[in-house]
XYZ file of C-alpha atoms in Angstrom:
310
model
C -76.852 83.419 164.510
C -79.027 85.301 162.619
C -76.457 87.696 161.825
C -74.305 84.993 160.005
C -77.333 84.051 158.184
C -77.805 87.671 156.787
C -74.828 87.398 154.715
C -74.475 83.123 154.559
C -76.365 82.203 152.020
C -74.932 78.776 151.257
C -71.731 76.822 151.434
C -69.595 74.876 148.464
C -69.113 71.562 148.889
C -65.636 70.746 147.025
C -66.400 66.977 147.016
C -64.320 65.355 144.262
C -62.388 67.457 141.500
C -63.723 65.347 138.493
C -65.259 65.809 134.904
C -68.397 66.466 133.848
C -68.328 62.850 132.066
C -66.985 61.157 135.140
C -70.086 63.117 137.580
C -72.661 61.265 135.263
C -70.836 57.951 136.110
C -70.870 58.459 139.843
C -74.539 59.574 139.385
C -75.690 56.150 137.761
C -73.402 54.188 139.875
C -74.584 56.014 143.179
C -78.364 56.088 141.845
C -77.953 52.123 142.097
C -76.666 51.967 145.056
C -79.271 53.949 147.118
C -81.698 52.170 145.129
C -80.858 48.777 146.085
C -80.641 50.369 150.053
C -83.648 51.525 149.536
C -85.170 48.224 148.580
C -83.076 45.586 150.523
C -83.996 47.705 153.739
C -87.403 47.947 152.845
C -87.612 44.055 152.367
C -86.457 43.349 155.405
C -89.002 45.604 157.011
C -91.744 43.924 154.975
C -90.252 40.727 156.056
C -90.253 41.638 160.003
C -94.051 42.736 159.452
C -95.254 40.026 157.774
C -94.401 36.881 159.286
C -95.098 36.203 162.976
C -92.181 34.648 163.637
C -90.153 37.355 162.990
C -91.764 39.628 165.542
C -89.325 39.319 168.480
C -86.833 41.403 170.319
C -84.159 40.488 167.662
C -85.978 41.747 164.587
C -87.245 44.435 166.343
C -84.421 45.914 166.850
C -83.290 44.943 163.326
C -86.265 46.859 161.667
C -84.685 50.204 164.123
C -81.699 48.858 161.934
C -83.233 49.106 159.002
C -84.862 52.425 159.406
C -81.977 54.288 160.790
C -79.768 52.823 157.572
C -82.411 54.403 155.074
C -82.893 57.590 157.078
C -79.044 58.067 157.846
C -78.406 57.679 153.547
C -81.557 59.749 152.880
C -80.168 62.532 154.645
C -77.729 63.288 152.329
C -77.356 61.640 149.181
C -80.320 63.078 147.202
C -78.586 66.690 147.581
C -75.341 65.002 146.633
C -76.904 63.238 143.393
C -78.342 66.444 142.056
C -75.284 68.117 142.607
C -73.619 64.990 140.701
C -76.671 65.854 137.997
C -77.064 69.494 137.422
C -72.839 69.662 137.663
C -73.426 71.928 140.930
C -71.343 71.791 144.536
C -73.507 74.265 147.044
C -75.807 74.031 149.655
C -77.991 76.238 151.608
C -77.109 77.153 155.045
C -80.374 75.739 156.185
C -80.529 72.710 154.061
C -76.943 72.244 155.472
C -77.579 72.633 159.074
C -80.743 70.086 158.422
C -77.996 67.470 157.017
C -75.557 67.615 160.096
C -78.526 67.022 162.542
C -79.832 64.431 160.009
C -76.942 62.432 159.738
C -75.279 63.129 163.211
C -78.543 61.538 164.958
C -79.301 59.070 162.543
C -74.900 57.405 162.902
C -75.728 57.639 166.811
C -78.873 56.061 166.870
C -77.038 53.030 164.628
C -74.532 52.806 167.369
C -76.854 53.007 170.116
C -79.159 50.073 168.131
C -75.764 47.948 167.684
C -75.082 48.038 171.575
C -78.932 47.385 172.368
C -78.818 44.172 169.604
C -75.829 42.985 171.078
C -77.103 43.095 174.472
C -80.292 40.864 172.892
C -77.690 38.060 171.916
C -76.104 37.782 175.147
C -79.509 38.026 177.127
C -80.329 34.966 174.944
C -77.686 33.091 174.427
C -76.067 33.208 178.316
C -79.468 33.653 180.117
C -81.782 31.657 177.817
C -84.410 30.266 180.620
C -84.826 34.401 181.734
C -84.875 35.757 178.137
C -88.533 36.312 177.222
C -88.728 38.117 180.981
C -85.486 40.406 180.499
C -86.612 41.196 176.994
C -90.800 42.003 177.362
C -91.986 44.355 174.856
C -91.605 47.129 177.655
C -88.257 46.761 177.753
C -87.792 46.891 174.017
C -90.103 49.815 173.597
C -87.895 51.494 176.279
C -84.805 50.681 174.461
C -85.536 51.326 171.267
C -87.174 55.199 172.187
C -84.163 55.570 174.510
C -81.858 55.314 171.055
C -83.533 57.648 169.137
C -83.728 59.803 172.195
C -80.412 59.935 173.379
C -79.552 59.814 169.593
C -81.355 63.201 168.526
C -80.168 65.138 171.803
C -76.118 64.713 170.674
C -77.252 65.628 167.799
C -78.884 69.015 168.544
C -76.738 69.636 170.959
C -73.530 69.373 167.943
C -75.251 71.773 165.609
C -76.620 74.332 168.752
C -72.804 74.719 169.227
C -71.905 74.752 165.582
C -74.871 77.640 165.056
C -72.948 80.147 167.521
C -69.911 80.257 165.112
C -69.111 83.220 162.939
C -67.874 82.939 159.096
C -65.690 85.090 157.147
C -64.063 84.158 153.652
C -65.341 81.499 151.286
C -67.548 78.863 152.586
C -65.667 76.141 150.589
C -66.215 72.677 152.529
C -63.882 69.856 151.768
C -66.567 67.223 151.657
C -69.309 65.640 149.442
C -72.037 66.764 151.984
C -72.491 68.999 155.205
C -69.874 66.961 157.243
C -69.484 68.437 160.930
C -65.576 68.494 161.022
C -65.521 69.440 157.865
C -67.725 72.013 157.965
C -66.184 73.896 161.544
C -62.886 74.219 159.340
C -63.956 76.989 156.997
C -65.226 79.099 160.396
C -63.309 81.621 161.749
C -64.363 81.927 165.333
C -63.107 79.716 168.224
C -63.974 75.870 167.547
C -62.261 74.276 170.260
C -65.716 73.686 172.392
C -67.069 72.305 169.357
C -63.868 69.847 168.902
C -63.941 68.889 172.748
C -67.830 68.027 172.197
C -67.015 66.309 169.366
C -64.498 63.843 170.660
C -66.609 63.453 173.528
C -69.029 61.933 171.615
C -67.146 60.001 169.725
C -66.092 58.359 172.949
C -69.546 58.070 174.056
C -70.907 56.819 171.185
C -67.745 54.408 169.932
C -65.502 53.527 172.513
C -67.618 52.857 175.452
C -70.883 51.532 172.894
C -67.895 49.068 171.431
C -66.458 47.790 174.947
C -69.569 47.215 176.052
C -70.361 44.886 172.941
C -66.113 43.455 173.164
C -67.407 42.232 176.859
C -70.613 40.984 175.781
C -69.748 38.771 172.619
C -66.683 37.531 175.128
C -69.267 36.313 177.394
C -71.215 34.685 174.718
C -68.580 33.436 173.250
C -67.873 31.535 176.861
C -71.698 30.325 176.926
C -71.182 28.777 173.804
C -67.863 27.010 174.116
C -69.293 25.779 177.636
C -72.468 25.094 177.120
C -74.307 24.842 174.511
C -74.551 21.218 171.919
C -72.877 21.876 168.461
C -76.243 22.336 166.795
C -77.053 24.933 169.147
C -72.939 26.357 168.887
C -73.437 26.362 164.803
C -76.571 28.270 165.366
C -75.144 31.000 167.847
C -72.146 31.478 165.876
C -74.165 31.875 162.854
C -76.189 35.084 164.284
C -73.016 36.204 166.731
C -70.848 36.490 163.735
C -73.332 38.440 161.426
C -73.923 41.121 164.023
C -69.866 41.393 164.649
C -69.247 41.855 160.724
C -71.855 44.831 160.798
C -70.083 46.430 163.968
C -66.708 45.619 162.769
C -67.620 47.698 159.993
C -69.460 50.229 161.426
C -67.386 51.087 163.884
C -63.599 50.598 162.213
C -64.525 53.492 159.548
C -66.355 55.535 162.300
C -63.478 55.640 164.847
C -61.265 56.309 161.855
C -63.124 59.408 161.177
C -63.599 60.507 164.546
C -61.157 59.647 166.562
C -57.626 59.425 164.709
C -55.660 62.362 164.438
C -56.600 65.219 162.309
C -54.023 66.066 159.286
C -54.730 67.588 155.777
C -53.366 64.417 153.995
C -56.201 62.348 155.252
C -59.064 64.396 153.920
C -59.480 63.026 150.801
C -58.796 59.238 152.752
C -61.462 60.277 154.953
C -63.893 61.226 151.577
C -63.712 57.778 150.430
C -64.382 56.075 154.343
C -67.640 58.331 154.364
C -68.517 57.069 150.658
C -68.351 53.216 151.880
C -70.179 54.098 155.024
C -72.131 55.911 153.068
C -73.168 53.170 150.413
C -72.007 49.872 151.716
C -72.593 50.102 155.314
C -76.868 50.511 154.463
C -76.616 47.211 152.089
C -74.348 45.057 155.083
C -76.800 44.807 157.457
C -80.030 43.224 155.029
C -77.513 41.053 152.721
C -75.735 39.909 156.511
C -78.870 39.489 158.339
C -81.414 38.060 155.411
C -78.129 36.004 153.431
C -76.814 34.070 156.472
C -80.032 33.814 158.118
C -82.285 31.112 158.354
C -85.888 32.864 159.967
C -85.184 35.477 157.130
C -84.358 33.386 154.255
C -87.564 31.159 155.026
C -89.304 34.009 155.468
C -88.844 35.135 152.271
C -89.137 31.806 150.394
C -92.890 32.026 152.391
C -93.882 35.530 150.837
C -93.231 34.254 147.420
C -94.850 31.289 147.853
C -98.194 33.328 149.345
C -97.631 35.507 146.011
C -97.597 33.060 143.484
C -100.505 31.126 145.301
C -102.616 34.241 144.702
């Protein structure tokens, strides 16, 4: 490792082959973007720590949500918009390494948080009477930490392997940032440990996370249609089919990336998956969880009235 550092000073990310002229236009449109993540995320975490009513297993969870959406975008797009900027494409090996751990921890811990939200609805939609007992604080605590935990460890344990790696040639990465797969193509040692690992977790993380969550909202969806009055089927609908647009998403560009069969055509495809994950996934979750909800939305009409009171 510390031989390949000697003489690896940084890497070139190819990104997009565009203008000068057309760079600035991302840069403005992109600045916007992360701005408005930046601020619809942080609203909802105001929201969640302001009002009372708020503070239960659901929005806990959701404010996890929000984080990891911020951090996850944070990781990389600030070295990608001064690239964009300054009209420059490398990277520092460190700064580089720092983004695949960034980014790699911060996509499984939003998997990990979809599976544990999920698991909320169907606690309190099919066991209702039980819910406040399943779901104590200790349990959410212990869910939440067991994320990020479990999270973080794939994460470190993707780069350890990546670190071993020797490099010879130009370090010219096909990407926009410090993407793993990416990245392992312009080694030249062996990276077939690093593409088992890689899979694996992309089973772990998607596959089994997702048919976990398939067998959940299928139960739900049961509860409802049996059970519940068609006030209370409007309601859980309403809340079911908000978190099922965010993991539809989520997961439909991730298993894309991940998990479909590698070929030189789909690089550039794959670019423009990462850019909507990227930008769009981070503004989803607050515009599907504050727009189509009711506790948020009267939240929110709350804070402003408190404001303009004072």
């Amino acid at each position: 490792m510390k031989g390949n550092q000697s003489w690896i000073a940084e890497f070139i990310l190819l990104g997009f082959q565009l203008s000068e002229d057309m760079e600035l236009l991302l840069f403005v449109i992109f600045i916007l973007l992360y701005t408005f993540n930046l601020l619809a995320n942080g609203m909802i975490l105001g929201l969640i720590s302001l009002e009372p009513r708020l503070h239960t297993p659901m929005y806990y969870f959701l404010s996890h949500l929000a984080v990891t959406d911020v951090a996850y975008a944070s990781s990389h797009l600030p070295n990608m918009l001064e690239n964009l900027v300054k009209h420059k494409k490398t990277i520092s090996y460190f700064s580089c390494t720092m983004q695949m751990v960034s980014y790699l921890a911060f996509a499984s811990v939003e998997c990990l948080t979809l599976v544990v939200m999920s698991y909320d609805r169907f606690v309190a939609i099919c066991h209702p009477l039980q819910y406040t007992v399943i779901m104590n604080w200790r349990v959410c605590t212990f869910l939440a930490i067991a994320c990020w935990v479990c999270g973080f460890s794939l994460a470190i344990v993707q780069v350890s392997l990546f670190l071993r790696l020797p490099f010879c040639g130009p370090q010219k990465v096909n990407h926009f940032f410090c993407e793993i797969s990416s990245v392992l193509k312009v080694t030249c040692g062996d990276i077939w440990i690093n593409e088992m690992f890689l899979f694996a977790d992309g089973v772990f993380i998607l596959v089994g996370p997702l048919s976990l969550m398939l067998v959940s909202y299928v139960r739900i969806l049961w509860a409802i249609l049996k059970n519940q009055s068609k006030e209370g089927r409007k309601k859980a609908f309403s809340t079911c089919s908000s978190h099922l647009c965010v993991v539809g998403f989520y997961f439909s560009i991730a298993m894309m990336v991940y998990l479909a069969p590698d070929s030189s055509h789909q690089e550039e495809q794959k670019k423009i998956l990462f850019l909507f994950y990227t930008f769009f996934n981070p503004l989803l979750n607050p515009l599907v969880y504050s727009v189509r909800n009711a506790q948020v939305k009267a939240a929110f009409h709350k804070v402003l009235q408190k404001n303009r009171s004072v």
